Short mmCIF file of C-alpha atoms in Angstrom, two decimals:
data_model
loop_
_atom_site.label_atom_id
_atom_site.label_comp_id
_atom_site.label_asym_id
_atom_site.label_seq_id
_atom_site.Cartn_x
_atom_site.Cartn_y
_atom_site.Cartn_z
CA UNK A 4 27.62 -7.64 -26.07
CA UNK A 5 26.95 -3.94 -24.72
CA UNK A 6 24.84 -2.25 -27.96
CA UNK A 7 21.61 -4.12 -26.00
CA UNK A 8 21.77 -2.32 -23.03
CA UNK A 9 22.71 1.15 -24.51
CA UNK A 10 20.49 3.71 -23.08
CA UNK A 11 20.00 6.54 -25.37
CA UNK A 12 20.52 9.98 -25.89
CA UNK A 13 18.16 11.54 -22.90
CA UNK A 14 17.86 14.60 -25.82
CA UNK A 15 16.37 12.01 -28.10
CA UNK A 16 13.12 11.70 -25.91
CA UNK A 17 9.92 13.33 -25.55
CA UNK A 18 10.30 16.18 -22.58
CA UNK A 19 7.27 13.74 -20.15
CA UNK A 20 9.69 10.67 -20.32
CA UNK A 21 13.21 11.62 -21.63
CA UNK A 22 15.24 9.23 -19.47
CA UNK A 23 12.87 6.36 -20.23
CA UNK A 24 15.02 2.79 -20.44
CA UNK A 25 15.33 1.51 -24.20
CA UNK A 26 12.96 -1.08 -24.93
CA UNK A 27 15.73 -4.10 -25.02
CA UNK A 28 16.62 -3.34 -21.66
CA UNK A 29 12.68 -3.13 -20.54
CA UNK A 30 12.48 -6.70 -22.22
CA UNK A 31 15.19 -8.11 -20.28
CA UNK A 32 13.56 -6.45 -16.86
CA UNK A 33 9.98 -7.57 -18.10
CA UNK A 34 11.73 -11.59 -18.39
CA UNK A 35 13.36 -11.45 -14.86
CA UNK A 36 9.98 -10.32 -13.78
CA UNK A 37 8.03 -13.30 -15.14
CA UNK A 38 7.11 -16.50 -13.55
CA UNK A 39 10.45 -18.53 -14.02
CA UNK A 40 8.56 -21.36 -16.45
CA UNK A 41 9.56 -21.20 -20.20
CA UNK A 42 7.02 -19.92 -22.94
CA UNK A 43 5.81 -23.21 -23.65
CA UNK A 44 4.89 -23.94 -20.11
CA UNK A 45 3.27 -20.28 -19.78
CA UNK A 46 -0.34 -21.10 -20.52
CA UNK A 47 -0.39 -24.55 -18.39
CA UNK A 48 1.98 -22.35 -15.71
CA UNK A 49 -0.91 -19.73 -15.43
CA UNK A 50 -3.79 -22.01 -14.93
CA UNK A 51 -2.43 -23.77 -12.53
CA UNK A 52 -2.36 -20.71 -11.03
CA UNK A 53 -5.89 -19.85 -11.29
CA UNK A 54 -6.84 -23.15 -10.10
CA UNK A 55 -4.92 -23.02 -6.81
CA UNK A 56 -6.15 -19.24 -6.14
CA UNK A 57 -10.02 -20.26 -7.28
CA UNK A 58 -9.17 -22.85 -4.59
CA UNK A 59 -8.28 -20.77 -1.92
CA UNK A 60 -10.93 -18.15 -2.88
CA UNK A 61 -13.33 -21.26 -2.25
CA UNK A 62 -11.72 -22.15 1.00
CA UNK A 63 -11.68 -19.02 2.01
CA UNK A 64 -15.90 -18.31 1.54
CA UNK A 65 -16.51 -21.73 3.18
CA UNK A 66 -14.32 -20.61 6.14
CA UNK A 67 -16.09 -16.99 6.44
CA UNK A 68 -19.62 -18.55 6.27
CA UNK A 69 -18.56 -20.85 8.87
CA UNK A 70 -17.37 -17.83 11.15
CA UNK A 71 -20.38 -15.68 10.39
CA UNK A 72 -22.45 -16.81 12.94
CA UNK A 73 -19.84 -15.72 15.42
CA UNK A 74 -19.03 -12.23 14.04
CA UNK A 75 -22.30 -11.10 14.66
CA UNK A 76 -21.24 -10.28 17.82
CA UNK A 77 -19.27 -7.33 18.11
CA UNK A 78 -16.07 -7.45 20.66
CA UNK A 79 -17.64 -7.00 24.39
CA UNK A 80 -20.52 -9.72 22.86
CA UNK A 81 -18.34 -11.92 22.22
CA UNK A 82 -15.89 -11.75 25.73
CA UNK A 83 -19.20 -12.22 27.23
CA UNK A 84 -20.48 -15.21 25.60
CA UNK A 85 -17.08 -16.59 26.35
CA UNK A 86 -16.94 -16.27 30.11
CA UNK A 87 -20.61 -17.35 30.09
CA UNK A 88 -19.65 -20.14 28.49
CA UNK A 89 -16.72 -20.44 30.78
CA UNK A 90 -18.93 -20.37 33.80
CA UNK A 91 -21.37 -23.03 32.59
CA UNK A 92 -18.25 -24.83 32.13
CA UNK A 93 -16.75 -24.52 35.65
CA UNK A 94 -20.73 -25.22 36.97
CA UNK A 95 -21.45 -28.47 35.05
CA UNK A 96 -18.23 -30.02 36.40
CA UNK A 97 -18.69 -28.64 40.00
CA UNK A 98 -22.60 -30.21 39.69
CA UNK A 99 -20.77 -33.57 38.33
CA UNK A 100 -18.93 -33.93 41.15
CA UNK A 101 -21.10 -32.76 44.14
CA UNK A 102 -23.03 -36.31 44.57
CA UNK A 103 -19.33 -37.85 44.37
CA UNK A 104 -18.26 -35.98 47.05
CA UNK A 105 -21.39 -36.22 49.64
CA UNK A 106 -21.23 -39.39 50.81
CA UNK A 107 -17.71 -38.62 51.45
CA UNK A 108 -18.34 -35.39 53.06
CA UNK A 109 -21.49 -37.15 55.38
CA UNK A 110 -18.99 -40.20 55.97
CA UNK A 111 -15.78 -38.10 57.44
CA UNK A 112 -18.48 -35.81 59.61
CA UNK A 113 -20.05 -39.23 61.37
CA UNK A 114 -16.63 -40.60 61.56
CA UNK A 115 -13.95 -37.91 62.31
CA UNK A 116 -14.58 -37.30 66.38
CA UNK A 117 -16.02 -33.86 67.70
CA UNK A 118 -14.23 -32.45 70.64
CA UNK A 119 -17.29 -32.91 73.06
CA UNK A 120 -16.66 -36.49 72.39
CA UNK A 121 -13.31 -36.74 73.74
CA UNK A 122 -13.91 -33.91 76.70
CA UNK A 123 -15.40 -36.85 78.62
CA UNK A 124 -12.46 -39.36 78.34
CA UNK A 125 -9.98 -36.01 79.01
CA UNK A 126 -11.28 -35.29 81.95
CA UNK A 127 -11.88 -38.84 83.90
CA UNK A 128 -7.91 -38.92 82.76
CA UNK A 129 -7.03 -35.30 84.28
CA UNK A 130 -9.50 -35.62 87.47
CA UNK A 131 -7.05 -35.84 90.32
CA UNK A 132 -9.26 -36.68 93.43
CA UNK A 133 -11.54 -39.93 94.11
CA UNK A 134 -14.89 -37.80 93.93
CA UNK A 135 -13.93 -36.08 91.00
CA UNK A 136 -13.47 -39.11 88.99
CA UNK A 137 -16.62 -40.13 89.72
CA UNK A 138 -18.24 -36.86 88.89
CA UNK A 139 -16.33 -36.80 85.39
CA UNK A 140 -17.58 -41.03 85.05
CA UNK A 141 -20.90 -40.10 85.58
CA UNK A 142 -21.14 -37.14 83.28
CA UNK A 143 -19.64 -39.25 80.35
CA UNK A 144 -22.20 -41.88 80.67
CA UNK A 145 -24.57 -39.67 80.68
CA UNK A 146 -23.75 -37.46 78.03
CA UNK A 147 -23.53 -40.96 75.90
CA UNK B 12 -20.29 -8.07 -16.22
CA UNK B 13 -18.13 -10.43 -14.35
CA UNK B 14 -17.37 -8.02 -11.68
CA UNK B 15 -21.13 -7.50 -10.72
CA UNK B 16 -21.60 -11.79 -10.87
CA UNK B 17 -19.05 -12.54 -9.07
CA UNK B 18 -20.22 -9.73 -6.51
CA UNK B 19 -23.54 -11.69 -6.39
CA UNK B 20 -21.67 -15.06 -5.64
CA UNK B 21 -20.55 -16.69 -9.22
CA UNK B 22 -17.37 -18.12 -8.49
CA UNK B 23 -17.28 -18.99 -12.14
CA UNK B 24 -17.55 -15.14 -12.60
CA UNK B 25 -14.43 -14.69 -10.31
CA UNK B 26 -12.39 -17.32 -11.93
CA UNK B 27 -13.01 -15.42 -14.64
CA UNK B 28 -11.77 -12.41 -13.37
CA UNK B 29 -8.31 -14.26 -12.02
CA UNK B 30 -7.95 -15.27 -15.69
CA UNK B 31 -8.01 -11.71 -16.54
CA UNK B 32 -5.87 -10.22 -14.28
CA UNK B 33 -3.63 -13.03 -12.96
CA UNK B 34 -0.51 -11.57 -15.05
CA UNK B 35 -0.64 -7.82 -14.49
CA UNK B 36 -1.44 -8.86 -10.48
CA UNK B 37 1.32 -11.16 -10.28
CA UNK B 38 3.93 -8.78 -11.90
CA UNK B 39 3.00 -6.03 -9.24
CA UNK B 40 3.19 -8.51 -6.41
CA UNK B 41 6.65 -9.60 -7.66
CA UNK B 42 7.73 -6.10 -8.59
CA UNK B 43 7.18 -5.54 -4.69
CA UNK B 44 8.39 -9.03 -2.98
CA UNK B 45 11.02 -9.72 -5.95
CA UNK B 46 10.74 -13.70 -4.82
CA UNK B 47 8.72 -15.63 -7.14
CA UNK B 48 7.12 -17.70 -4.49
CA UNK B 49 6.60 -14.58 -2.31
CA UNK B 50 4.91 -12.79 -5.72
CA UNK B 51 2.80 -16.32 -5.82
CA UNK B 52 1.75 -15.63 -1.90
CA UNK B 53 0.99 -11.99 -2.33
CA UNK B 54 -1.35 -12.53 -5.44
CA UNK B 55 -3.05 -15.38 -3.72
CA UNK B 56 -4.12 -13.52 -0.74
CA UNK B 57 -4.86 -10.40 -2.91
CA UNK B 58 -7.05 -12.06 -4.72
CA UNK B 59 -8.75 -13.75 -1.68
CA UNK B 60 -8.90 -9.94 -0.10
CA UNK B 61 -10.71 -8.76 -3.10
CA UNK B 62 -13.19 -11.82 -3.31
CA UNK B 63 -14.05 -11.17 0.42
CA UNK B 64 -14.17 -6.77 -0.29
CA UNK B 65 -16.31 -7.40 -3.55
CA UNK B 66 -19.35 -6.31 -1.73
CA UNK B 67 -17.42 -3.01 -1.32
CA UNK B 68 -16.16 -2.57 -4.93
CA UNK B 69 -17.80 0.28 -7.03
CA UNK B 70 -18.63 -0.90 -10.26
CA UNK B 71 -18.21 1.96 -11.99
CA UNK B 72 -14.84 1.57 -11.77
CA UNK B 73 -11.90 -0.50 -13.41
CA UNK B 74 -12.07 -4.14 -11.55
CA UNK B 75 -8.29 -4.19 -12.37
CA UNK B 76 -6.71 -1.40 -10.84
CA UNK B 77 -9.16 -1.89 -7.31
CA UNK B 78 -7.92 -5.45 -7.69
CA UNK B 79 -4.08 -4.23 -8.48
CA UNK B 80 -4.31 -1.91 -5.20
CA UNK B 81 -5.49 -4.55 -3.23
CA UNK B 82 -2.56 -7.26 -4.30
CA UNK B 83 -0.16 -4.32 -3.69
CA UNK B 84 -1.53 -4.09 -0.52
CA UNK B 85 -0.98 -8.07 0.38
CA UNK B 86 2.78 -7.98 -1.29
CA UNK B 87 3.79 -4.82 1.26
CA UNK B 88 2.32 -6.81 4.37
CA UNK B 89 4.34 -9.82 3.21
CA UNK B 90 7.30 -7.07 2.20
CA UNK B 91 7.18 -5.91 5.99
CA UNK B 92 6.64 -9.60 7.57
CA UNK B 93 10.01 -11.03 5.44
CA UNK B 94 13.44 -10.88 6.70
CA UNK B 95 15.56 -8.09 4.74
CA UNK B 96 16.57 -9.78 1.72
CA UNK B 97 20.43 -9.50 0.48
CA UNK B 98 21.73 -7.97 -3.01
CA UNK B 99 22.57 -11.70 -4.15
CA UNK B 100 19.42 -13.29 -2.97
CA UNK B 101 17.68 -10.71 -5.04
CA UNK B 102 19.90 -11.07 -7.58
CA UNK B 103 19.40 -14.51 -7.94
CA UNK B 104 15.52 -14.46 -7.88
CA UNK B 105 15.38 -12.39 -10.81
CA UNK B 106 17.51 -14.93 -13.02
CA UNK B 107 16.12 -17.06 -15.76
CA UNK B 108 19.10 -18.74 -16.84
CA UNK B 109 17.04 -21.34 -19.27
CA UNK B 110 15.42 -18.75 -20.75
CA UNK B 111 17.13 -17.16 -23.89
CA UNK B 112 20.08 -18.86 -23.09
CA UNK B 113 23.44 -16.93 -24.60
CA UNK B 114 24.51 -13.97 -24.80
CA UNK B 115 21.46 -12.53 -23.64
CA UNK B 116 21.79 -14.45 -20.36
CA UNK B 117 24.90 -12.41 -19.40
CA UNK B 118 23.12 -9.18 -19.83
CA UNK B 119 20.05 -10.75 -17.80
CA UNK B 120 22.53 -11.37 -15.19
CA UNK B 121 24.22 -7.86 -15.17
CA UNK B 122 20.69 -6.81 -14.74
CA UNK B 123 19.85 -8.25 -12.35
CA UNK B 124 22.80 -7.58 -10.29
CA UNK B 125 22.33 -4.11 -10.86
CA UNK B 126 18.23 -4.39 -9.92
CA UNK B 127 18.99 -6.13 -6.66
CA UNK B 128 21.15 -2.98 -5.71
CA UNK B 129 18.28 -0.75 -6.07
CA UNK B 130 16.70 0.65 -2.87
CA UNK B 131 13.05 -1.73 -2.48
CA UNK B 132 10.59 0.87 -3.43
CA UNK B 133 12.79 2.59 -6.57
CA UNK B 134 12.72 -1.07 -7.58
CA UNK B 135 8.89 -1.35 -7.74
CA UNK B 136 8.51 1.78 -9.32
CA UNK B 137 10.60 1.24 -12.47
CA UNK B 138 9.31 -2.39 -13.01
CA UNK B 139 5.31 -0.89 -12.44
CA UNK B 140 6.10 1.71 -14.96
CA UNK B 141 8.65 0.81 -17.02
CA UNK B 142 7.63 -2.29 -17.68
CA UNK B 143 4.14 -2.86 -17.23
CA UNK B 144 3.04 0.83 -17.62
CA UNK B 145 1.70 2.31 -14.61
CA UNK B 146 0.81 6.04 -14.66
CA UNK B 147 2.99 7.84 -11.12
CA UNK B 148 -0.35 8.06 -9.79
CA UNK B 149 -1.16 4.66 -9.99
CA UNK B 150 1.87 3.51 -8.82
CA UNK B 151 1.38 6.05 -5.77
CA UNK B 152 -2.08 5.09 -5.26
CA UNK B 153 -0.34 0.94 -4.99
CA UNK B 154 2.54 1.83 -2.84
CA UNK B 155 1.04 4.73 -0.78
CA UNK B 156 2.80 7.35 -1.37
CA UNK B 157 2.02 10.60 -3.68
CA UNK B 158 2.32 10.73 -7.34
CA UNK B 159 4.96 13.23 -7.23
CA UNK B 160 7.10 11.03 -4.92
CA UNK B 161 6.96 7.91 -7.54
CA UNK B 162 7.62 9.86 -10.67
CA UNK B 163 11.00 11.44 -8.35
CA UNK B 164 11.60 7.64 -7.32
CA UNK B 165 10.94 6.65 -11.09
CA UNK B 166 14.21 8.83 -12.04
CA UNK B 167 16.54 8.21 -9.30
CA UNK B 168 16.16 4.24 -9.98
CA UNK B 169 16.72 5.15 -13.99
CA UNK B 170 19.62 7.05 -12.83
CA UNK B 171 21.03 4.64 -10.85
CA UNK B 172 20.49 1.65 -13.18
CA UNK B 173 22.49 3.70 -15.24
CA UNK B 174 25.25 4.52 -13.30
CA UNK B 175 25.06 0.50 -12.15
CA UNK B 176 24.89 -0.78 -16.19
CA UNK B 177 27.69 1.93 -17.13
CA UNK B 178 30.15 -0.17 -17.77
CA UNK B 179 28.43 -1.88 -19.78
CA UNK B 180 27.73 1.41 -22.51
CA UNK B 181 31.45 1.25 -23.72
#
């Protein structure tokens, strides 16, 4: 079972490769190297092969020509163009939503009471005298 | 020449060219990543690196061993990206028990026990040259590092396939 694997006599080679493996034991390194399919499968194992590299050659081209138009900017170009982008982004929505929130905005300033309004009212309550009441009445109606 | 159509966009060209060189390309992935499927990964993506570098590849010289660096290139990344493979992992990758089935088998499986308890790179380096024929400086030029440092690998993995296969000499 050994004689295969025998190595021979390093004195037996030429001095640029005298410890060179024997060629049965290259054989047996050159099969556990190859694609585990038998011989007869070899060819059909191989172009399969090809096939699925050709297709991800192909894949590959379509997917650089797609980027292309992109890498023509160089780094800082392109971390510009994002945060412009970024900032017509944030803009559109922020101009979407301004004529939402007007009415809204006009409607709680008519509404929501200033504090002129209710100094009138505060002081009629807080006036302690006759007189002064009247003073605070009359200033009320006529601020109204 | 198929290198210079391909460069100009024949993919027929550079199907032509994986025809070619599929089998020497695949045997230096897999003398680097030792996994069949790994070898399959590497060569796919080398040969993808070199379709997209063709613009950069000097015709005047060999197609295969630009395209040979460049696969070596995509096996190492994958090397470095893999978990640390074990002795019987690698052992078992390298089996091809329905091939030659026999006595031959047994040897085949001595072997590659005693392959799988090489260090990685000594690994590469006997299957590039041994096996398909590599000069050192090609093999240096695949794994980056000098000539001198693959023809010193080169002995110590002889040397220790040796010493690993000794019992079997008696």
């Amino acid at each position: 079972m050994t004689k295969e694997l025998n190595f021979p006599d390093p004195s037996d080679r030429n001095s640029a490769d005298r410890d060179a493996l024997n060629e049965p034991a290259i054989q047996l390194i050159r099969d556990a190297y190859m694609p585990p399919a038998s011989a007869a499968e070899s060819a059909a194992y191989w172009s399969s092969l090809e096939d699925r590299i050709m297709a991800r050659v192909v894949t590959s081209g379509n997917a650089q020509l797609d980027g292309r138009f992109w890498s023509v900017f160089d780094g800082w170009a392109q971390a510009g163009l994002a945060a412009a982008v970024a900032i017509f982004a944030i803009a559109g929505f922020v101009n979407q939503r301004l004529p939402e929130l007007e009415p809204q905005y006009a409607y709680e300033t008519v509404m929501a009471p200033t504090p002129e309004a209710l100094a009138g009212p505060a002081d009629l309550i807080l006036a302690t005298d006759r007189s002064a009441q009247s003073d605070a009445a009359l200033r009320y109606v006529l601020s109204h | 020449m198929l290198a210079e159509a391909a460069r100009a966009g024949d993919h027929a060209a550079f199907a032509g060219l994986v025809r070619m060189h599929q089998q020497r390309a695949y045997l230096v992935a897999r003398s680097i990543v030792t996994i069949h499927e790994d070898a399959e990964d590497a060569l796919q993506e080398g040969f993808v690196r070199a379709f997209q570098a063709l613009d950069r590849f000097d015709t005047s010289q060999a197609f295969g061993a630009w395209l040979n660096r460049i696969v070596a290139n995509a096996a190492l990344d994958l090397a470095r990206r893999r978990k640390v493979r074990t002795a019987e992992e690698l052992s078992d990758a390298l089996h091809t028990p329905f091939r030659d089935p026999g006595e031959a088998a047994e040897l085949r499986e001595r072997l590659a026990d005693a392959l799988a308890e090489l260090p990685e790179r000594a690994r590469s380096v006997i299957v590039m040259h041994d096996v398909e024929g590599f000069t050192h400086v090609e093999i240096g030029e695949m794994l980056g590092i000098p000539g001198g440092t693959a023809r010193s690998d080169l002995h110590h993995a002889r040397q220790k396939l040796r010493g690993l296969l000794n019992d079997l000499r008696d």
